[in-house]
Amino acid sequence: MFDFLFGKKKARTLTIEGVDSPISLDGKETILKAALREGIRFPNDCRVGGCGTCKCRLVEGKVDELTESAYVLSAEDLEKGYVLACQSVPKTSVKIVVDRLETGAASHPVIQAKGTIAHRRPLTHDIAEIVVSLDRPFTYTAGQYARLSIPSLGEADRSYSFARACPAGGTSEVSFFVREVPGGMLSPFLAKGACEGASVVLEGPFGEFRLHTSARPILAIAGGSGLAPIRALLEDAASTKCDRPVVFLFGARTQADLYEVEAIEAIRRSWNGPFVFVPVLSHEPADSA
Ligand code: FES
């Protein structure tokens, strides 16, 4: 009863339906930050209140909202008590329900690792593979992505899909395909700058994209740096002797924009069933070889 007089604040907790233990809340962290800190695979994307991916239903407690959520959430959502987890700072202990809590894929804890860019390999005129050496093992499911930032360039982070399958037990070396976006914060440095040796911070893994268990044929379609998750996913499936029929369409403007073709051919040869690989070119001269 003297807490009020002595300024002692009551500990606040975050309870997520379907998650065993409540999470204690620190300072002014958002619901999303608290959940990710505990390794919960909470759906999220932009983290600035713009995409709605992190929406959740507040069933108990009160929150302060950092931005106006009515631009993103529908009137019906607001009526039902939905809030944006990335923009909601609990004022009291809260209980939420997350419609799309990521529980289907192998659950890997979200961690933050430090590392350096060990190597860059140019792939086309605007795409390069960067290989990052990490200070600790990192585990992910093929198809997932990580957020990468370069402290010397500021706090901005960008999301990149892992380009290779994750070895059993994790890996301390991860790679990404990065396409240069002119004027971009990170990609020009990663794709063409003197990035080797630069310190990086990696957070993840995130995302639900993965190969679902099934016997049905696989139609894979990729273009540009979007090859990364498909390459990782097929490489991973090939290593488990997957025999599902595959048709893989890889789109590019010209032959010069195709890359990793040999690696895809190697996956195709090791595949345990039918595998058709079709490069699709939109701007190749009609009379080219
Ligand atoms: Fe995009 Fe929260 S992650 S609105």
Tab-separated table of N, CA and C in Angstrom, residues 36-197:
chain	number	residue	atom	x	y	z
A	36	LEU	N	9.993	-10.652	-28.722
A	36	LEU	CA	11.166	-11.090	-29.470
A	36	LEU	C	12.348	-11.328	-28.539
A	37	ARG	N	12.455	-10.503	-27.508
A	37	ARG	CA	13.540	-10.691	-26.526
A	37	ARG	C	13.489	-12.083	-25.919
A	38	GLU	N	12.275	-12.612	-25.776
A	38	GLU	CA	12.105	-13.940	-25.180
A	38	GLU	C	12.128	-15.054	-26.222
A	39	GLY	N	12.475	-14.689	-27.462
A	39	GLY	CA	12.601	-15.712	-28.498
A	39	GLY	C	11.277	-16.172	-29.068
A	40	ILE	N	10.216	-15.395	-28.836
A	40	ILE	CA	8.906	-15.781	-29.380
A	40	ILE	C	8.822	-15.312	-30.823
A	41	ARG	N	8.354	-16.192	-31.684
A	41	ARG	CA	8.332	-15.878	-33.120
A	41	ARG	C	7.058	-15.114	-33.451
A	42	PHE	N	7.072	-13.894	-33.034
A	42	PHE	CA	5.918	-13.014	-33.164
A	42	PHE	C	5.927	-12.447	-34.583
A	43	PRO	N	4.802	-12.562	-35.326
A	43	PRO	CA	4.824	-12.025	-36.687
A	43	PRO	C	5.131	-10.527	-36.686
A	44	ASN	N	6.044	-10.109	-37.527
A	44	ASN	CA	6.352	-8.678	-37.624
A	44	ASN	C	7.090	-8.434	-38.910
A	45	ASP	N	7.077	-7.184	-39.321
A	45	ASP	CA	7.818	-6.854	-40.534
A	45	ASP	C	8.450	-5.468	-40.415
A	46	CYS	N	7.638	-4.402	-40.605
A	46	CYS	CA	8.225	-3.062	-40.674
A	46	CYS	C	8.699	-2.526	-39.323
A	47	ARG	N	8.036	-2.878	-38.284
A	47	ARG	CA	8.310	-2.428	-36.905
A	47	ARG	C	8.132	-0.926	-36.701
A	48	VAL	N	7.488	-0.253	-37.625
A	48	VAL	CA	7.237	1.185	-37.441
A	48	VAL	C	5.752	1.512	-37.559
A	49	GLY	N	4.915	0.518	-37.447
A	49	GLY	CA	3.482	0.788	-37.457
A	49	GLY	C	2.892	0.950	-38.839
A	50	GLY	N	3.566	0.434	-39.874
A	50	GLY	CA	3.085	0.674	-41.226
A	50	GLY	C	2.485	-0.518	-41.943
A	51	CYS	N	2.713	-1.739	-41.462
A	51	CYS	CA	2.306	-2.898	-42.262
A	51	CYS	C	1.164	-3.713	-41.644
A	52	GLY	N	1.013	-3.644	-40.351
A	52	GLY	CA	-0.066	-4.385	-39.690
A	52	GLY	C	0.259	-5.837	-39.392
A	53	THR	N	1.459	-6.291	-39.768
A	53	THR	CA	1.806	-7.701	-39.566
A	53	THR	C	1.770	-8.102	-38.097
A	54	CYS	N	2.087	-7.157	-37.218
A	54	CYS	CA	2.220	-7.495	-35.794
A	54	CYS	C	0.914	-7.323	-35.019
A	55	LYS	N	-0.197	-7.145	-35.716
A	55	LYS	CA	-1.432	-6.855	-34.980
A	55	LYS	C	-1.799	-8.003	-34.037
A	56	CYS	N	-2.309	-7.643	-32.888
A	56	CYS	CA	-2.708	-8.647	-31.899
A	56	CYS	C	-3.890	-8.074	-31.127
A	57	ARG	N	-4.620	-8.961	-30.490
A	57	ARG	CA	-5.831	-8.523	-29.782
A	57	ARG	C	-5.517	-8.371	-28.300
A	58	LEU	N	-5.768	-7.177	-27.809
A	58	LEU	CA	-5.526	-6.891	-26.391
A	58	LEU	C	-6.760	-7.329	-25.613
A	59	VAL	N	-6.601	-8.361	-24.771
A	59	VAL	CA	-7.773	-8.855	-24.044
A	59	VAL	C	-7.779	-8.416	-22.578
A	60	GLU	N	-6.609	-8.006	-22.079
A	60	GLU	CA	-6.539	-7.480	-20.708
A	60	GLU	C	-5.466	-6.420	-20.638
A	61	GLY	N	-5.691	-5.382	-19.844
A	61	GLY	CA	-4.660	-4.375	-19.612
A	61	GLY	C	-4.765	-3.171	-20.537
A	62	LYS	N	-3.807	-2.245	-20.350
A	62	LYS	CA	-3.825	-0.998	-21.124
A	62	LYS	C	-2.451	-0.758	-21.740
A	63	VAL	N	-2.468	-0.108	-22.895
A	63	VAL	CA	-1.196	0.209	-23.558
A	63	VAL	C	-1.194	1.679	-23.978
A	64	ASP	N	0.017	2.218	-24.110
A	64	ASP	CA	0.211	3.514	-24.768
A	64	ASP	C	0.597	3.213	-26.203
A	65	GLU	N	-0.038	3.876	-27.158
A	65	GLU	CA	0.301	3.621	-28.551
A	65	GLU	C	1.245	4.712	-29.054
A	66	LEU	N	2.357	4.313	-29.642
A	66	LEU	CA	3.367	5.271	-30.080
A	66	LEU	C	2.946	5.996	-31.345
A	67	THR	N	2.175	5.334	-32.186
A	67	THR	CA	1.674	5.991	-33.405
A	67	THR	C	0.185	5.676	-33.550
A	68	GLU	N	-0.445	6.384	-34.423
A	68	GLU	CA	-1.875	6.206	-34.674
A	68	GLU	C	-2.087	4.908	-35.467
A	69	SER	N	-2.808	3.961	-34.886
A	69	SER	CA	-2.960	2.664	-35.549
A	69	SER	C	-4.148	2.611	-36.500
A	70	ALA	N	-4.982	3.644	-36.481
A	70	ALA	CA	-6.196	3.606	-37.303
A	70	ALA	C	-5.888	3.632	-38.797
A	71	TYR	N	-4.659	4.041	-39.163
A	71	TYR	CA	-4.290	4.020	-40.585
A	71	TYR	C	-4.081	2.595	-41.078
A	72	VAL	N	-3.729	1.725	-40.153
A	72	VAL	CA	-3.348	0.366	-40.526
A	72	VAL	C	-4.432	-0.647	-40.163
A	73	LEU	N	-5.058	-0.438	-39.030
A	73	LEU	CA	-6.075	-1.390	-38.583
A	73	LEU	C	-7.456	-0.932	-39.049
A	74	SER	N	-8.314	-1.896	-39.389
A	74	SER	CA	-9.657	-1.553	-39.853
A	74	SER	C	-10.523	-1.162	-38.652
A	75	ALA	N	-11.652	-0.540	-38.950
A	75	ALA	CA	-12.585	-0.151	-37.883
A	75	ALA	C	-13.021	-1.393	-37.106
A	76	GLU	N	-13.172	-2.495	-37.840
A	76	GLU	CA	-13.587	-3.736	-37.189
A	76	GLU	C	-12.491	-4.240	-36.241
A	77	ASP	N	-11.224	-4.162	-36.702
A	77	ASP	CA	-10.096	-4.561	-35.841
A	77	ASP	C	-10.090	-3.728	-34.555
A	78	LEU	N	-10.242	-2.419	-34.728
A	78	LEU	CA	-10.182	-1.522	-33.564
A	78	LEU	C	-11.320	-1.838	-32.603
A	79	GLU	N	-12.471	-2.106	-33.201
A	79	GLU	CA	-13.644	-2.466	-32.393
A	79	GLU	C	-13.392	-3.712	-31.549
A	80	LYS	N	-12.652	-4.658	-32.148
A	80	LYS	CA	-12.379	-5.924	-31.444
A	80	LYS	C	-11.217	-5.813	-30.472
A	81	GLY	N	-10.536	-4.670	-30.455
A	81	GLY	CA	-9.454	-4.478	-29.487
A	81	GLY	C	-8.073	-4.773	-30.027
A	82	TYR	N	-7.948	-4.823	-31.367
A	82	TYR	CA	-6.612	-5.075	-31.923
A	82	TYR	C	-5.706	-3.856	-31.737
A	83	VAL	N	-4.436	-4.131	-31.498
A	83	VAL	CA	-3.420	-3.081	-31.428
A	83	VAL	C	-2.213	-3.566	-32.229
A	84	LEU	N	-1.291	-2.642	-32.506
A	84	LEU	CA	-0.046	-3.020	-33.181
A	84	LEU	C	1.006	-3.281	-32.114
A	85	ALA	N	1.521	-4.493	-32.080
A	85	ALA	CA	2.476	-4.853	-31.024
A	85	ALA	C	3.740	-4.016	-31.091
A	86	CYS	N	4.139	-3.609	-32.309
A	86	CYS	CA	5.390	-2.841	-32.431
A	86	CYS	C	5.215	-1.402	-31.987
A	87	GLN	N	3.972	-0.983	-31.769
A	87	GLN	CA	3.707	0.400	-31.393
A	87	GLN	C	3.015	0.512	-30.042
A	88	SER	N	2.900	-0.595	-29.331
A	88	SER	CA	2.145	-0.592	-28.075
A	88	SER	C	3.056	-0.849	-26.886
A	89	VAL	N	3.122	0.149	-25.996
A	89	VAL	CA	3.914	0.012	-24.772
A	89	VAL	C	2.934	-0.232	-23.625
A	90	PRO	N	3.020	-1.404	-22.980
A	90	PRO	CA	2.056	-1.692	-21.909
A	90	PRO	C	2.180	-0.707	-20.740
A	91	LYS	N	1.035	-0.194	-20.308
A	91	LYS	CA	1.005	0.661	-19.109
A	91	LYS	C	0.769	-0.189	-17.868
A	92	THR	N	0.136	-1.341	-18.105
A	92	THR	CA	-0.175	-2.273	-17.019
A	92	THR	C	0.229	-3.662	-17.492
A	93	SER	N	0.058	-4.656	-16.683
A	93	SER	CA	0.204	-6.017	-17.188
A	93	SER	C	-0.842	-6.220	-18.280
A	94	VAL	N	-0.458	-6.920	-19.329
A	94	VAL	CA	-1.395	-7.094	-20.436
A	94	VAL	C	-1.471	-8.561	-20.844
A	95	LYS	N	-2.594	-8.895	-21.449
A	95	LYS	CA	-2.760	-10.226	-22.035
A	95	LYS	C	-3.203	-10.031	-23.477
A	96	ILE	N	-2.567	-10.745	-24.384
A	96	ILE	CA	-2.901	-10.584	-25.800
A	96	ILE	C	-3.129	-11.940	-26.466
A	97	VAL	N	-3.806	-11.870	-27.603
A	97	VAL	CA	-3.986	-13.044	-28.455
A	97	VAL	C	-3.387	-12.689	-29.812
A	98	VAL	N	-2.516	-13.555	-30.316
A	98	VAL	CA	-1.891	-13.324	-31.619
A	98	VAL	C	-2.454	-14.347	-32.593
A	99	ASP	N	-3.125	-13.856	-33.626
A	99	ASP	CA	-3.791	-14.778	-34.553
A	99	ASP	C	-2.802	-15.674	-35.273
A	100	ARG	N	-1.648	-15.111	-35.647
A	100	ARG	CA	-0.718	-15.880	-36.486
A	100	ARG	C	0.614	-16.091	-35.771
A	101	LEU	N	0.525	-16.521	-34.526
A	101	LEU	CA	1.762	-16.812	-33.819
A	101	LEU	C	2.470	-17.939	-34.558
A	102	GLU	N	3.771	-17.743	-34.841
A	102	GLU	CA	4.489	-18.688	-35.691
A	102	GLU	C	4.852	-19.935	-34.906
A	103	THR	N	4.042	-20.949	-35.124
A	103	THR	CA	4.297	-22.196	-34.400
A	103	THR	C	4.482	-23.372	-35.343
A	104	GLY	N	4.256	-23.162	-36.651
A	104	GLY	CA	4.287	-24.286	-37.582
A	104	GLY	C	5.691	-24.772	-37.903
A	105	ALA	N	6.620	-23.833	-38.116
A	105	ALA	CA	7.961	-24.220	-38.511
A	105	ALA	C	8.762	-24.599	-37.285
A	106	ALA	N	9.913	-25.200	-37.538
A	106	ALA	CA	10.815	-25.468	-36.432
A	106	ALA	C	11.039	-24.144	-35.718
A	107	SER	N	10.969	-24.164	-34.405
A	107	SER	CA	11.034	-22.909	-33.673
A	107	SER	C	12.480	-22.611	-33.300
A	108	HIS	N	13.021	-21.596	-33.889
A	108	HIS	CA	14.377	-21.184	-33.557
A	108	HIS	C	14.298	-19.894	-32.768
A	109	PRO	N	15.044	-19.793	-31.683
A	109	PRO	CA	14.986	-18.545	-30.931
A	109	PRO	C	15.515	-17.390	-31.774
A	110	VAL	N	14.853	-16.249	-31.648
A	110	VAL	CA	15.358	-15.047	-32.316
A	110	VAL	C	16.527	-14.530	-31.484
A	111	ILE	N	17.678	-14.405	-32.119
A	111	ILE	CA	18.845	-13.913	-31.382
A	111	ILE	C	19.476	-12.754	-32.144
A	112	GLN	N	20.313	-12.036	-31.435
A	112	GLN	CA	21.091	-10.983	-32.083
A	112	GLN	C	22.552	-11.427	-32.023
A	113	ALA	N	23.196	-11.471	-33.154
A	113	ALA	CA	24.595	-11.902	-33.203
A	113	ALA	C	25.425	-10.817	-33.868
A	114	LYS	N	26.685	-10.739	-33.456
A	114	LYS	CA	27.610	-9.810	-34.105
A	114	LYS	C	28.473	-10.592	-35.081
A	115	GLY	N	28.962	-9.927	-36.094
A	115	GLY	CA	29.816	-10.620	-37.040
A	115	GLY	C	30.539	-9.653	-37.943
A	116	THR	N	31.249	-10.219	-38.906
A	116	THR	CA	31.927	-9.394	-39.913
A	116	THR	C	31.645	-9.967	-41.293
A	117	ILE	N	31.710	-9.100	-42.277
A	117	ILE	CA	31.530	-9.579	-43.648
A	117	ILE	C	32.848	-10.220	-44.080
A	118	ALA	N	32.802	-11.537	-44.243
A	118	ALA	CA	34.025	-12.278	-44.541
A	118	ALA	C	34.355	-12.235	-46.026
A	119	HIS	N	33.310	-12.138	-46.850
A	119	HIS	CA	33.567	-12.286	-48.280
A	119	HIS	C	32.393	-11.718	-49.069
A	120	ARG	N	32.735	-11.144	-50.218
A	120	ARG	CA	31.668	-10.748	-51.151
A	120	ARG	C	31.985	-11.332	-52.517
A	121	ARG	N	30.952	-11.871	-53.136
A	121	ARG	CA	31.135	-12.503	-54.453
A	121	ARG	C	30.157	-11.861	-55.438
A	122	PRO	N	30.661	-11.079	-56.402
A	122	PRO	CA	29.747	-10.486	-57.387
A	122	PRO	C	29.040	-11.590	-58.182
A	123	LEU	N	27.730	-11.440	-58.378
A	123	LEU	CA	26.963	-12.450	-59.102
A	123	LEU	C	26.450	-11.916	-60.442
A	124	THR	N	25.991	-10.675	-60.452
A	124	THR	CA	25.581	-10.009	-61.697
A	124	THR	C	26.057	-8.560	-61.578
A	125	HIS	N	25.623	-7.695	-62.523
A	125	HIS	CA	26.074	-6.297	-62.456
A	125	HIS	C	25.534	-5.582	-61.213
A	126	ASP	N	24.437	-6.088	-60.610
A	126	ASP	CA	23.901	-5.380	-59.425
A	126	ASP	C	23.568	-6.312	-58.253
A	127	ILE	N	23.952	-7.575	-58.339
A	127	ILE	CA	23.678	-8.510	-57.233
A	127	ILE	C	24.993	-9.164	-56.803
A	128	ALA	N	25.176	-9.265	-55.493
A	128	ALA	CA	26.368	-9.942	-54.957
A	128	ALA	C	25.947	-10.836	-53.800
A	129	GLU	N	26.735	-11.877	-53.597
A	129	GLU	CA	26.547	-12.693	-52.395
A	129	GLU	C	27.486	-12.149	-51.329
A	130	ILE	N	26.952	-11.922	-50.132
A	130	ILE	CA	27.846	-11.567	-49.028
A	130	ILE	C	27.801	-12.695	-47.997
A	131	VAL	N	28.973	-13.017	-47.513
A	131	VAL	CA	29.104	-14.084	-46.517
A	131	VAL	C	29.492	-13.435	-45.199
A	132	VAL	N	28.713	-13.710	-44.165
A	132	VAL	CA	28.927	-13.085	-42.853
A	132	VAL	C	29.396	-14.147	-41.865
A	133	SER	N	30.527	-13.882	-41.214
A	133	SER	CA	30.998	-14.755	-40.124
A	133	SER	C	30.450	-14.223	-38.817
A	134	LEU	N	29.814	-15.099	-38.045
A	134	LEU	CA	29.159	-14.675	-36.806
A	134	LEU	C	29.949	-15.109	-35.583
A	135	ASP	N	29.720	-14.395	-34.476
A	135	ASP	CA	30.444	-14.723	-33.247
A	135	ASP	C	29.768	-15.839	-32.463
A	136	ARG	N	28.668	-16.358	-32.984
A	136	ARG	CA	27.972	-17.456	-32.317
A	136	ARG	C	27.164	-18.223	-33.356
A	137	PRO	N	26.862	-19.496	-33.078
A	137	PRO	CA	26.095	-20.275	-34.059
A	137	PRO	C	24.679	-19.716	-34.223
A	138	PHE	N	24.192	-19.821	-35.408
A	138	PHE	CA	22.885	-19.275	-35.755
A	138	PHE	C	22.101	-20.406	-36.420
A	139	THR	N	20.848	-20.578	-36.048
A	139	THR	CA	20.039	-21.655	-36.633
A	139	THR	C	18.782	-21.071	-37.264
A	140	TYR	N	18.455	-21.533	-38.437
A	140	TYR	CA	17.259	-21.046	-39.122
A	140	TYR	C	16.693	-22.149	-39.992
A	141	THR	N	15.472	-21.947	-40.460
A	141	THR	CA	14.860	-22.844	-41.434
A	141	THR	C	15.003	-22.215	-42.809
A	142	ALA	N	15.372	-23.021	-43.812
A	142	ALA	CA	15.508	-22.497	-45.173
A	142	ALA	C	14.221	-21.785	-45.569
A	143	GLY	N	14.348	-20.585	-46.097
A	143	GLY	CA	13.195	-19.748	-46.447
A	143	GLY	C	13.053	-18.567	-45.518
A	144	GLN	N	13.691	-18.629	-44.353
A	144	GLN	CA	13.564	-17.525	-43.399
A	144	GLN	C	14.548	-16.391	-43.727
A	145	TYR	N	14.426	-15.309	-42.991
A	145	TYR	CA	15.282	-14.153	-43.246
A	145	TYR	C	15.815	-13.585	-41.930
A	146	ALA	N	16.785	-12.693	-42.063
A	146	ALA	CA	17.354	-12.013	-40.892
A	146	ALA	C	17.375	-10.513	-41.171
A	147	ARG	N	17.465	-9.755	-40.107
A	147	ARG	CA	17.651	-8.302	-40.249
A	147	ARG	C	19.128	-8.005	-40.048
A	148	LEU	N	19.657	-7.232	-40.952
A	148	LEU	CA	21.090	-6.974	-40.916
A	148	LEU	C	21.331	-5.468	-40.832
A	149	SER	N	22.199	-5.071	-39.925
A	149	SER	CA	22.578	-3.654	-39.862
A	149	SER	C	24.088	-3.558	-39.792
A	150	ILE	N	24.584	-2.395	-40.194
A	150	ILE	CA	26.027	-2.141	-40.188
A	150	ILE	C	26.255	-0.910	-39.315
A	151	PRO	N	26.716	-1.120	-38.076
A	151	PRO	CA	26.795	0.003	-37.139
A	151	PRO	C	27.518	1.226	-37.706
A	152	SER	N	28.542	1.017	-38.544
A	152	SER	CA	29.274	2.182	-39.072
A	152	SER	C	28.429	3.003	-40.042
A	153	LEU	N	27.307	2.440	-40.503
A	153	LEU	CA	26.425	3.180	-41.416
A	153	LEU	C	25.182	3.702	-40.709
A	154	GLY	N	25.069	3.475	-39.415
A	154	GLY	CA	23.889	3.926	-38.682
A	154	GLY	C	23.071	2.754	-38.192
A	155	GLU	N	21.898	3.078	-37.683
A	155	GLU	CA	21.088	2.037	-37.045
A	155	GLU	C	20.141	1.315	-37.998
A	156	ALA	N	20.004	1.829	-39.209
A	156	ALA	CA	19.025	1.241	-40.136
A	156	ALA	C	19.343	-0.226	-40.383
A	157	ASP	N	18.295	-1.047	-40.402
A	157	ASP	CA	18.525	-2.445	-40.755
A	157	ASP	C	17.708	-2.799	-41.989
A	158	ARG	N	18.110	-3.843	-42.646
A	158	ARG	CA	17.406	-4.331	-43.827
A	158	ARG	C	17.250	-5.843	-43.698
A	159	SER	N	16.178	-6.351	-44.289
A	159	SER	CA	15.888	-7.780	-44.202
A	159	SER	C	16.412	-8.504	-45.435
A	160	TYR	N	17.130	-9.588	-45.205
A	160	TYR	CA	17.642	-10.403	-46.303
A	160	TYR	C	17.396	-11.875	-45.992
A	161	SER	N	16.984	-12.605	-47.014
A	161	SER	CA	16.754	-14.048	-46.836
A	161	SER	C	18.071	-14.805	-46.864
A	162	PHE	N	18.144	-15.846	-46.061
A	162	PHE	CA	19.330	-16.703	-46.100
A	162	PHE	C	19.389	-17.377	-47.467
A	163	ALA	N	20.567	-17.398	-48.054
A	163	ALA	CA	20.697	-17.916	-49.417
A	163	ALA	C	21.094	-19.380	-49.465
A	164	ARG	N	21.463	-19.926	-48.325
A	164	ARG	CA	21.884	-21.331	-48.310
A	164	ARG	C	21.163	-22.082	-47.205
A	165	ALA	N	21.082	-23.389	-47.359
A	165	ALA	CA	20.450	-24.207	-46.319
A	165	ALA	C	21.274	-24.130	-45.044
A	166	CYS	N	20.610	-24.252	-43.911
A	166	CYS	CA	21.301	-24.209	-42.619
A	166	CYS	C	21.745	-25.627	-42.256
A	167	PRO	N	23.039	-25.840	-42.006
A	167	PRO	CA	23.475	-27.186	-41.601
A	167	PRO	C	22.816	-27.585	-40.289
A	168	ALA	N	22.650	-28.899	-40.094
A	168	ALA	CA	22.087	-29.373	-38.815
A	168	ALA	C	22.967	-28.872	-37.684
A	169	GLY	N	22.345	-28.348	-36.647
A	169	GLY	CA	23.123	-27.855	-35.510
A	169	GLY	C	23.506	-26.396	-35.631
A	170	GLY	N	23.173	-25.767	-36.767
A	170	GLY	CA	23.427	-24.326	-36.906
A	170	GLY	C	24.735	-24.035	-37.614
A	171	THR	N	24.958	-22.771	-37.838
A	171	THR	CA	26.148	-22.354	-38.577
A	171	THR	C	26.620	-21.003	-38.069
A	172	SER	N	27.920	-20.772	-38.140
A	172	SER	CA	28.406	-19.439	-37.781
A	172	SER	C	28.811	-18.671	-39.040
A	173	GLU	N	28.388	-19.191	-40.187
A	173	GLU	CA	28.636	-18.470	-41.436
A	173	GLU	C	27.341	-18.473	-42.243
A	174	VAL	N	26.827	-17.310	-42.532
A	174	VAL	CA	25.561	-17.216	-43.270
A	174	VAL	C	25.778	-16.350	-44.505
A	175	SER	N	24.966	-16.596	-45.540
A	175	SER	CA	25.143	-15.774	-46.737
A	175	SER	C	23.808	-15.286	-47.267
A	176	PHE	N	23.889	-14.158	-47.971
A	176	PHE	CA	22.708	-13.476	-48.493
A	176	PHE	C	23.008	-12.988	-49.908
A	177	PHE	N	21.956	-12.881	-50.721
A	177	PHE	CA	22.107	-12.240	-52.025
A	177	PHE	C	21.567	-10.815	-51.879
A	178	VAL	N	22.393	-9.847	-52.211
A	178	VAL	CA	21.998	-8.447	-52.039
A	178	VAL	C	22.003	-7.756	-53.397
A	179	ARG	N	20.884	-7.158	-53.731
A	179	ARG	CA	20.812	-6.375	-54.973
A	179	ARG	C	20.999	-4.906	-54.648
A	180	GLU	N	21.841	-4.243	-55.411
A	180	GLU	CA	22.081	-2.819	-55.177
A	180	GLU	C	20.820	-2.017	-55.511
A	181	VAL	N	20.343	-1.271	-54.525
A	181	VAL	CA	19.233	-0.341	-54.751
A	181	VAL	C	19.855	1.048	-54.760
A	182	PRO	N	19.909	1.726	-55.929
A	182	PRO	CA	20.570	3.027	-55.971
A	182	PRO	C	20.003	3.973	-54.908
A	183	GLY	N	20.900	4.589	-54.150
A	183	GLY	CA	20.457	5.511	-53.095
A	183	GLY	C	20.088	4.805	-51.804
A	184	GLY	N	20.171	3.485	-51.777
A	184	GLY	CA	19.793	2.724	-50.581
A	184	GLY	C	20.778	2.938	-49.442
A	185	MET	N	20.327	2.627	-48.228
A	185	MET	CA	21.160	2.829	-47.042
A	185	MET	C	22.277	1.788	-46.951
A	186	LEU	N	21.934	0.546	-47.242
A	186	LEU	CA	22.896	-0.546	-47.041
A	186	LEU	C	23.334	-1.214	-48.342
A	187	SER	N	22.366	-1.391	-49.253
A	187	SER	CA	22.647	-2.280	-50.379
A	187	SER	C	23.797	-1.809	-51.277
A	188	PRO	N	23.986	-0.500	-51.560
A	188	PRO	CA	25.128	-0.119	-52.404
A	188	PRO	C	26.455	-0.513	-51.755
A	189	PHE	N	26.529	-0.336	-50.441
A	189	PHE	CA	27.757	-0.695	-49.713
A	189	PHE	C	27.973	-2.205	-49.762
A	190	LEU	N	26.888	-2.961	-49.547
A	190	LEU	CA	27.022	-4.420	-49.524
A	190	LEU	C	27.276	-4.995	-50.918
A	191	ALA	N	26.585	-4.450	-51.911
A	191	ALA	CA	26.686	-5.038	-53.247
A	191	ALA	C	27.947	-4.598	-53.981
A	192	LYS	N	28.422	-3.356	-53.695
A	192	LYS	CA	29.550	-2.847	-54.492
A	192	LYS	C	30.624	-2.122	-53.691
A	193	GLY	N	30.351	-1.762	-52.443
A	193	GLY	CA	31.329	-0.990	-51.669
A	193	GLY	C	32.415	-1.876	-51.075
A	194	ALA	N	33.321	-1.223	-50.319
A	194	ALA	CA	34.419	-1.962	-49.680
A	194	ALA	C	33.905	-2.566	-48.379
A	195	CYS	N	33.025	-3.552	-48.510
A	195	CYS	CA	32.318	-4.051	-47.319
A	195	CYS	C	33.055	-5.166	-46.587
A	196	GLU	N	34.009	-5.804	-47.238
A	196	GLU	CA	34.675	-6.944	-46.573
A	196	GLU	C	35.388	-6.464	-45.318
A	197	GLY	N	35.177	-7.166	-44.224
A	197	GLY	CA	35.769	-6.780	-42.943
A	197	GLY	C	34.867	-5.896	-42.106
